[in-house]
């Protein structure tokens, strides 16, 4: 299928439209859609591209997210490059499909623009919608701005469709903070995209001329090897992810560390550990705190599945205090706050140098985390360093002095 | 002004795209001038409903915009009312620092309209422009496609018309740019679809200077 040719150019678009543009540049074959804010904007933009003839793809509007992901699964099984997406409770309603899609090794790509679950169900961004599916065998990571979101979609297809991987991808961005703020995005030359992302060819598509079975009923003893295969695919993705980012830097000129972004960590004593858009405000807060003498930095997790355990261990082990900013809900979890804390601590368990780790519940309901809240959290970390002990595992920011 | 906030109050669906065009074009012109710029819509006003008030925001700055992720313009220096009856009933002046500018699309004069403005003492100037008249705005069914009305455009993701400011937004942008100097006329004019209305408006503004110095 063909896509209208375009030269490399700078445009002003928001994160949702950046995702739609990425799907167009990736020349997807099938789009399955069902509206829910903030993802709706991506779906609208793609509908217009198909209607205008900019993108030659099957555009299927399902009757629910469950059907939407079922159709995506079927289309991918036939060998199509598939793009879908959702937000908040929509992500949850399709839950049944996440394991079958990764279990049959179908590299469906799903754009997630985060939205809180109910309650509070407002339009704001909490990462709980996507994070609750984190162990279903999908590659997963967050962007912090529209450009990174665009790039992550191309990277996602390249990694997920690699025959050593063959796994679906959730390409996540914060609702509003990324999805609905218009900024500069560089769109590549289609020639660059073709070089980076070759045509997709699944090794065993459903085809009546070459019969194969996908996901048949099996006996219990056939289960373990199937699960081991899927686990190995996730582990096997690690070098593929690194190679893809190298290639991306070579072709497009933007270099990302696939796992972790470090900001002002060289001499840092205390660091924030977070995912997604709040990293943008964190950087400004860090600049101001450093002017006041606080040695604070930022470690932003870019890929959470597969989890970069050794990198997290090595990086976070360099600091005295780590403050995990959750932006997600892990009710009754290890920290009784969010879910990032437990995995950061688990990664650090094997480290000879274990920092103090504290969890901050901030940005809940999709509230912007403002500069003064970052100052407050920095203060809590500096106090813990001085004391040599955390005050408590989880702070609810805005509810304490 | 090293940091400026522009807030546009408009009506859902019928004038939504035109409201969006104002913030998007000012932000784009700001970028061309090398400033940091951001444009967005009020997140919870969308998806818009016909005639419901919706807000659009633009931020321009000489340095990085550190409050980039906050939802609303909390201290608008410039406020635009795309439809004149919005002058009553909403506190569009909330948070405006002294020295602000209020622009209204109306055939009335500033001397008449000022009585409805809450907190007018914060204004340096009030600007009235008869944008509907200048743009020859007519609600004719066959013109809907070329006017701002666009039911697909909610969320700003897809617009049937790619023309920026084909209708009443053009005189309003002229009013904002000429009265405040937020961006240069020559940076923004090339983007405007209805250049006739844009240029005509530059000479047809009713500007009422008020107590405060322009901030």
XYZ file of C-alpha atoms in Angstrom, chain A residues 29 71 79 142 147 160 195 214 223 246 275 290 304 311 336 350 375 389 400:
19
model
C -2.698 -1.540 6.575
C -10.445 -7.041 15.017
C -0.296 -10.390 8.123
C 6.108 6.429 27.756
C 8.108 14.372 19.026
C 7.789 -5.484 17.568
C 14.861 2.681 5.284
C -3.065 -19.684 15.556
C 1.342 -24.625 28.114
C 21.022 2.990 17.106
C 7.780 8.111 33.461
C 20.224 23.529 41.787
C 9.001 -0.330 31.334
C 20.255 -0.402 34.107
C 0.490 1.215 49.369
C 20.883 -7.025 44.107
C 10.517 21.600 45.427
C 16.212 7.123 56.860
C 1.060 16.807 53.895
